[in-house]
Amino acid sequence: MNLDFSPEDLAFRDEARRFIAENYPANLRDKQLSEDALSKDDYLAWHKILAKKGWVAPGWPKEWGGPGWTPTQKYIWSEEQARADTIPILPFGINMVSPVIYTFGTQAQKERFLKPTYNGDIWWCQGYSEPGSGSDLASLRTRAVREGDYYIVNGQKTWTTLGQFADWGFFLVRTDPDAKPQSGISFLLIDMKTPGITVRPIITLGGEHEVNDVFLDNVKVPVENRIFEENQGWTAAKFLLAHERSGIAGVARSKRGIERVRKMATTERADDNGPLLADPFFKRKVAELEIDLTALEYTELRTLAGEAAGKGPGPESSLLKIKGTEIQQRVQELALEAAGHYGAPYFRGFPTDGDNAHPIGPEYAHDTAPTYFNGRKTSIYGGSNEIQRNIIAKMVLGL
Amino acid sequence: MDFSFTEEQSMLRDTVASFLQDKYDFETRRAIVKSEAGWRPDYWKAFAEELGILGAPFSEELGGLGGGATENMVVMEEFGKALVVEPYLGTVVIGGGFLKHSGYAGAADLIGGIVAGEATFAFAYAEPQGRYTWSDLKTTAKKDGSGWVLDGHKAVVVGAPWASHLIVTARTGGGQRDEGGVSVFVVDKNAKGVVTRDYPTVDGARASEVFFENVSVGADALIGAEGAGLPLVQKVIDEATAAVCAEAVGTLRKLHEGTLEYTKQRKQFGQPIANFQVLQHRMVDMFIQVEQSVSMTYMATIKLGESDDERAKAISAAKVQVGRACKFVGQNAIQLHGGMGMTDEMAIGHYFKRATIIEGLFGSVDHHLRRYEGLSFGAAA
C-alpha cells in the first residue's frame, strides 16, 4: 500500500497548477463570481485554451489528441481544475459522444467529428431522455423510419442540457418497434440545424435555462450518420452511460464547496456571537461531511487504482454516483443554512449592481438557494440514485 | 381529549379553503408572483370584507371574530396549501400580536385598520449581523424631545414592499446584544428617512432591505415598555413561529399528496412507480413526518398561552420537527417526481421552495434545538 503520489505525479501537479494560474481567463473568473449567466463563448473559452495545450480530452487515445496520461494524472488534473474553480469542460462532446465515435464509428465519422469536437468547433447535446422514460431509458419512443439513404425521425427528447447552443446532437431512436425494448434502438448523430428540429427552453427550480425540450418533426437524417449497426444502438448507449458515470463523484468540487462553507461560517455569527464555524452544531455537520467525503475520496482512489491496473469501471461506480451526489447536496444545504436570512433574496434577473450604497447581504449568500434547488437534480439524473441502488443490489450483491 | 375544531373554526376553514380553491389555483398564484406588485390588493380587500378573516384572532370589540391562535392556525394551514403570498403572517399574526399584547394606546385604531384591510404590516426585526439572536441590534432609537430618532439597517423584511406600517426593533439602551435596552416601534413606512431596497425572494414573496436614516417618530411610536421589549418580541415571534408551523403543515400535506398522486400515475418499467417498495417506504416516511408535524403544531398552538418557558419549549420543539419535515418531505417530493420535479412549470417545486424558506424562518433546526436544550437541561447543557 502506498498512497503517496510519485515525484513525477507531484511534478505534474505543479505544472497543472501553474498552467491554470497563468492561463485561466480573468473575465471568466469575474463572471463566475458575479453569477452572470455564461454565454456559449464563455463555455468554450477555457475549452479552446485547453485544446491548444492538448489537455482538453484526458481520456482520449493519443491518436486523436489525448495527452496519454495515466489514471493518476487524470485524477490530479480534475482535482486541480476543481481546486481553481474553473468552468468544467462540458462532457457531451468530449466525454460522451467522442468515445463512442472513436470506439465504434467508421473512419469517415472519426475524421469528420473528432478533431472539430476536440477544438470546440462542434457543440454537442444529448438526445437520450424522453418525456415519460426517465430512468427507464429503453422505453424511448422517438421513431426513425428508413427511407432510402435517410432516416425520417419523429418524436420528442427532453432534459437536453445546453441544447440551445448545440450544433450536433447524439440521439437514441427506435428503429424496430416490434423488437424487445433494448433491441430495436439505433444511435444517430443529428445536425441540429436540420429542418424539423425545435428546441424549447425548460426553466428549472433555480430559475435557470439549462435544459430544453427538443421536438423532431420529420427530420431527415442521412444513414451515414448512424453509429454502429441498425438496432444495435443500445450497446453504444450503455458504453456511453458508463463513461457518463465516471467522474460523477465530484470529490474535488465538493472539497472546494466545503472550503467555501467554512469560509462563510467564519464570517457568519452563531447564537453565542462566536463564528458559526465554532458553533458545536454546525461544526459537527461540517466534520461529518468531511469524514464522509474522505471515505468517498478513498473509495474513488481505490477504483482508480483498479482502473490503473486494467480493471474497467464496473457497477461499483454506482456507489460513487450515490455518495458523490448526496455529499454535493449536503454541501449545498450547509451553504444555504450558513447564509441565514440572506438565503432568501432572489437575484436572478434583477440588478445586483448600481446600488452599492444599499447592498443586499453578503455576496457569498446570493447563489446559495438557487444552487441548492438546482442541485436536487444530481440525485435524479444519470440514472436516479434509486436506480443506482438497484444496480448495486443486482450486479454487485447478486440479489 | 378533543382535537376537533369548533363550528366557527370549521366554518372559517371552509370559507378560506373555498375562496382559495376558486381564486388561488396554481396558475393564478404564478401570475400574482410574477406581476409587478407581487400580490393582490383586491384579494386582501376580499379577505377583509367578504371573508372577514383579517379579524380572525381579534376580539369582537375590536371588530374581530373573537378568536385567537387556533384561528391563525386554521387560516395559515389553508394559506400553506395554496402558497398564498399575501401578508397575513406579517399583518394579522405579527402586527396584530404586538398591538394586542403590548397595551399600546393606539392599538384599537390600528387593529381596526388591519381588520378593515387598510393597514398592512411588515416586521423589521432581523439585522445583517444578528442571525437568530433577536436582541442583536445595531439599529438605535434615540430620544429626541418627546419623540425618537431611528437609525439602522434591517435585513430581509418580508412583505415590506406592500406594508403601510413597519414594526421595528431598536436599541434604546445597553450593548449590541444585551437583552435589556430593546424597544419596539411602529413606524409609518412613508415616514421621511425610511429607505427601502425591494426584491423578490426565492419562494415567491417580496422583501426589502430597510434603512432608517434619521427617521423622526413621535412618542406614540413606542410599543410596550421602553427598553424592556425583548420578552414581547419573543412572545410574538413564538406566535408567528406557531403560525408558520401551521402554514408548513398545509404545504407539507400538498407535497405529500402531490407525490402520492404523481407516483401512482407515472409509469416506468411497465408499471406505476408507486408499486416499487422502496418508493412506498419513502412515502410512508414522508407521511409520518407530516403527521408528526401536525401533532406538534397543535401542541405548540395550544401551549402559546402558557408561561414563557413552557411556551418557548413547546414552540422550539415544534419548529425542530417541522423544520426537519420541511427538508425531508420537500427533498423527497422532488426526488420522487424525478426530472419533472425540477421544472418551474410544476407546482411541486414551488411548495418545496416555500418549505425550504420556512425551515429557516424564525430560527433553524439547530437554533431551536439549542433553545430547547437550554430550557430542558438548564445552563449545564
mmCIF file of C-alpha atoms in Angstrom, chain A residues 25-160:
data_model
loop_
_atom_site.group_PDB
_atom_site.id
_atom_site.type_symbol
_atom_site.label_atom_id
_atom_site.label_comp_id
_atom_site.label_asym_id
_atom_site.label_seq_id
_atom_site.Cartn_x
_atom_site.Cartn_y
_atom_site.Cartn_z
ATOM 1 C CA PRO A 25 -9.163 33.820 -18.194
ATOM 2 C CA ALA A 26 -9.726 36.533 -15.601
ATOM 3 C CA ASN A 27 -13.006 37.654 -17.186
ATOM 4 C CA LEU A 28 -14.418 34.149 -16.729
ATOM 5 C CA ARG A 29 -13.487 34.224 -13.077
ATOM 6 C CA ASP A 30 -15.227 37.609 -12.716
ATOM 7 C CA LYS A 31 -18.336 36.297 -14.408
ATOM 8 C CA GLN A 32 -18.438 33.273 -12.138
ATOM 9 C CA LEU A 33 -18.066 35.484 -9.090
ATOM 10 C CA SER A 34 -20.862 37.798 -10.127
ATOM 11 C CA GLU A 35 -23.037 34.829 -11.126
ATOM 12 C CA ASP A 36 -23.704 36.191 -14.597
ATOM 13 C CA ALA A 37 -25.233 33.664 -16.959
ATOM 14 C CA LEU A 38 -22.487 32.146 -19.111
ATOM 15 C CA SER A 39 -22.629 32.584 -22.870
ATOM 16 C CA LYS A 40 -21.659 29.973 -25.415
ATOM 17 C CA ASP A 41 -18.333 31.754 -25.910
ATOM 18 C CA ASP A 42 -17.693 31.719 -22.168
ATOM 19 C CA TYR A 43 -18.241 27.983 -22.017
ATOM 20 C CA LEU A 44 -15.902 27.497 -24.940
ATOM 21 C CA ALA A 45 -13.141 29.906 -23.914
ATOM 22 C CA TRP A 46 -11.430 27.558 -21.458
ATOM 23 C CA HIS A 47 -12.142 24.574 -23.701
ATOM 24 C CA LYS A 48 -10.230 26.238 -26.526
ATOM 25 C CA ILE A 49 -7.276 27.176 -24.341
ATOM 26 C CA LEU A 50 -7.002 23.574 -23.199
ATOM 27 C CA ALA A 51 -7.421 22.250 -26.716
ATOM 28 C CA LYS A 52 -4.485 24.340 -27.813
ATOM 29 C CA LYS A 53 -2.423 22.978 -24.944
ATOM 30 C CA GLY A 54 -3.509 19.420 -25.784
ATOM 31 C CA TRP A 55 -5.210 18.874 -22.413
ATOM 32 C CA VAL A 56 -8.890 19.128 -23.191
ATOM 33 C CA ALA A 57 -9.559 15.405 -23.537
ATOM 34 C CA PRO A 58 -7.524 13.461 -20.989
ATOM 35 C CA GLY A 59 -9.459 10.261 -21.708
ATOM 36 C CA TRP A 60 -8.926 10.144 -25.454
ATOM 37 C CA PRO A 61 -6.389 7.911 -27.209
ATOM 38 C CA LYS A 62 -3.237 9.699 -28.268
ATOM 39 C CA GLU A 63 -4.069 9.093 -31.914
ATOM 40 C CA TRP A 64 -6.969 11.563 -31.704
ATOM 41 C CA GLY A 65 -5.305 14.136 -29.496
ATOM 42 C CA GLY A 66 -5.383 12.659 -25.985
ATOM 43 C CA PRO A 67 -2.357 13.516 -23.798
ATOM 44 C CA GLY A 68 -1.689 9.882 -22.877
ATOM 45 C CA TRP A 69 -1.992 10.471 -19.137
ATOM 46 C CA THR A 70 -2.123 7.763 -16.517
ATOM 47 C CA PRO A 71 -5.328 7.437 -14.470
ATOM 48 C CA THR A 72 -3.490 9.151 -11.614
ATOM 49 C CA GLN A 73 -2.582 12.100 -13.799
ATOM 50 C CA LYS A 74 -6.178 12.386 -14.968
ATOM 51 C CA TYR A 75 -7.282 12.402 -11.370
ATOM 52 C CA ILE A 76 -4.743 15.071 -10.445
ATOM 53 C CA TRP A 77 -5.866 17.180 -13.374
ATOM 54 C CA SER A 78 -9.508 17.061 -12.359
ATOM 55 C CA GLU A 79 -8.517 17.900 -8.778
ATOM 56 C CA GLU A 80 -6.525 20.908 -9.891
ATOM 57 C CA GLN A 81 -9.342 22.230 -12.048
ATOM 58 C CA ALA A 82 -11.800 21.929 -9.187
ATOM 59 C CA ARG A 83 -9.325 23.497 -6.805
ATOM 60 C CA ALA A 84 -9.123 26.539 -9.081
ATOM 61 C CA ASP A 85 -12.913 26.637 -9.648
ATOM 62 C CA THR A 86 -12.524 26.540 -13.414
ATOM 63 C CA ILE A 87 -15.604 26.104 -15.556
ATOM 64 C CA PRO A 88 -15.907 22.364 -16.143
ATOM 65 C CA ILE A 89 -15.368 21.181 -19.707
ATOM 66 C CA LEU A 90 -18.786 20.145 -20.977
ATOM 67 C CA PRO A 91 -18.923 16.372 -21.106
ATOM 68 C CA PHE A 92 -21.289 15.878 -24.054
ATOM 69 C CA GLY A 93 -18.714 16.125 -26.812
ATOM 70 C CA ILE A 94 -15.512 15.216 -25.027
ATOM 71 C CA ASN A 95 -16.540 12.518 -22.547
ATOM 72 C CA MET A 96 -19.714 11.118 -24.039
ATOM 73 C CA VAL A 97 -20.103 11.048 -27.789
ATOM 74 C CA SER A 98 -16.432 11.078 -28.782
ATOM 75 C CA PRO A 99 -15.535 7.807 -27.032
ATOM 76 C CA VAL A 100 -18.486 6.250 -28.870
ATOM 77 C CA ILE A 101 -17.215 7.659 -32.160
ATOM 78 C CA TYR A 102 -13.592 6.607 -31.755
ATOM 79 C CA THR A 103 -14.606 3.192 -30.440
ATOM 80 C CA PHE A 104 -17.494 2.298 -32.762
ATOM 81 C CA GLY A 105 -17.513 4.903 -35.564
ATOM 82 C CA THR A 106 -16.415 4.469 -39.151
ATOM 83 C CA GLN A 107 -13.143 6.026 -40.268
ATOM 84 C CA ALA A 108 -15.140 8.705 -42.077
ATOM 85 C CA GLN A 109 -17.094 9.529 -38.933
ATOM 86 C CA LYS A 110 -13.919 9.730 -36.862
ATOM 87 C CA GLU A 111 -12.327 12.098 -39.322
ATOM 88 C CA ARG A 112 -15.396 14.225 -39.630
ATOM 89 C CA PHE A 113 -16.227 14.691 -35.959
ATOM 90 C CA LEU A 114 -13.321 14.097 -33.598
ATOM 91 C CA LYS A 115 -10.998 16.946 -34.457
ATOM 92 C CA PRO A 116 -13.708 19.664 -34.560
ATOM 93 C CA THR A 117 -15.119 18.340 -31.283
ATOM 94 C CA TYR A 118 -11.685 18.444 -29.738
ATOM 95 C CA ASN A 119 -11.171 22.020 -30.887
ATOM 96 C CA GLY A 120 -14.558 23.165 -29.627
ATOM 97 C CA ASP A 121 -15.933 23.798 -33.113
ATOM 98 C CA ILE A 122 -18.810 21.362 -32.644
ATOM 99 C CA TRP A 123 -21.057 21.790 -29.608
ATOM 100 C CA TRP A 124 -22.864 18.542 -28.844
ATOM 101 C CA CYS A 125 -26.055 17.868 -26.987
ATOM 102 C CA GLN A 126 -27.523 14.622 -25.791
ATOM 103 C CA GLY A 127 -30.781 13.202 -27.132
ATOM 104 C CA TYR A 128 -31.398 10.344 -24.719
ATOM 105 C CA SER A 129 -34.186 11.194 -22.252
ATOM 106 C CA GLU A 130 -37.792 11.392 -23.305
ATOM 107 C CA PRO A 131 -40.898 12.582 -21.514
ATOM 108 C CA GLY A 132 -42.152 9.563 -19.625
ATOM 109 C CA SER A 133 -38.990 7.482 -19.973
ATOM 110 C CA GLY A 134 -36.754 8.836 -17.210
ATOM 111 C CA SER A 135 -34.523 6.156 -15.725
ATOM 112 C CA ASP A 136 -36.310 3.569 -17.881
ATOM 113 C CA LEU A 137 -34.335 4.741 -20.879
ATOM 114 C CA ALA A 138 -35.153 1.735 -23.047
ATOM 115 C CA SER A 139 -38.821 2.726 -23.110
ATOM 116 C CA LEU A 140 -37.979 5.552 -25.517
ATOM 117 C CA ARG A 141 -40.429 6.149 -28.363
ATOM 118 C CA THR A 142 -38.790 8.577 -30.779
ATOM 119 C CA ARG A 143 -39.171 6.786 -34.079
ATOM 120 C CA ALA A 144 -36.792 6.638 -37.048
ATOM 121 C CA VAL A 145 -38.070 5.114 -40.274
ATOM 122 C CA ARG A 146 -35.643 4.273 -43.045
ATOM 123 C CA GLU A 147 -36.372 5.772 -46.456
ATOM 124 C CA GLY A 148 -33.570 5.067 -48.897
ATOM 125 C CA ASP A 149 -30.418 6.815 -47.700
ATOM 126 C CA TYR A 150 -32.223 8.647 -44.915
ATOM 127 C CA TYR A 151 -33.999 8.068 -41.666
ATOM 128 C CA ILE A 152 -37.139 10.117 -41.040
ATOM 129 C CA VAL A 153 -37.172 10.906 -37.325
ATOM 130 C CA ASN A 154 -40.235 11.885 -35.291
ATOM 131 C CA GLY A 155 -40.565 12.311 -31.542
ATOM 132 C CA GLN A 156 -39.580 14.347 -28.537
ATOM 133 C CA LYS A 157 -36.489 14.438 -26.346
ATOM 134 C CA THR A 158 -36.197 16.257 -23.055
ATOM 135 C CA TRP A 159 -33.686 17.437 -20.390
ATOM 136 C CA THR A 160 -31.367 18.288 -23.261
#
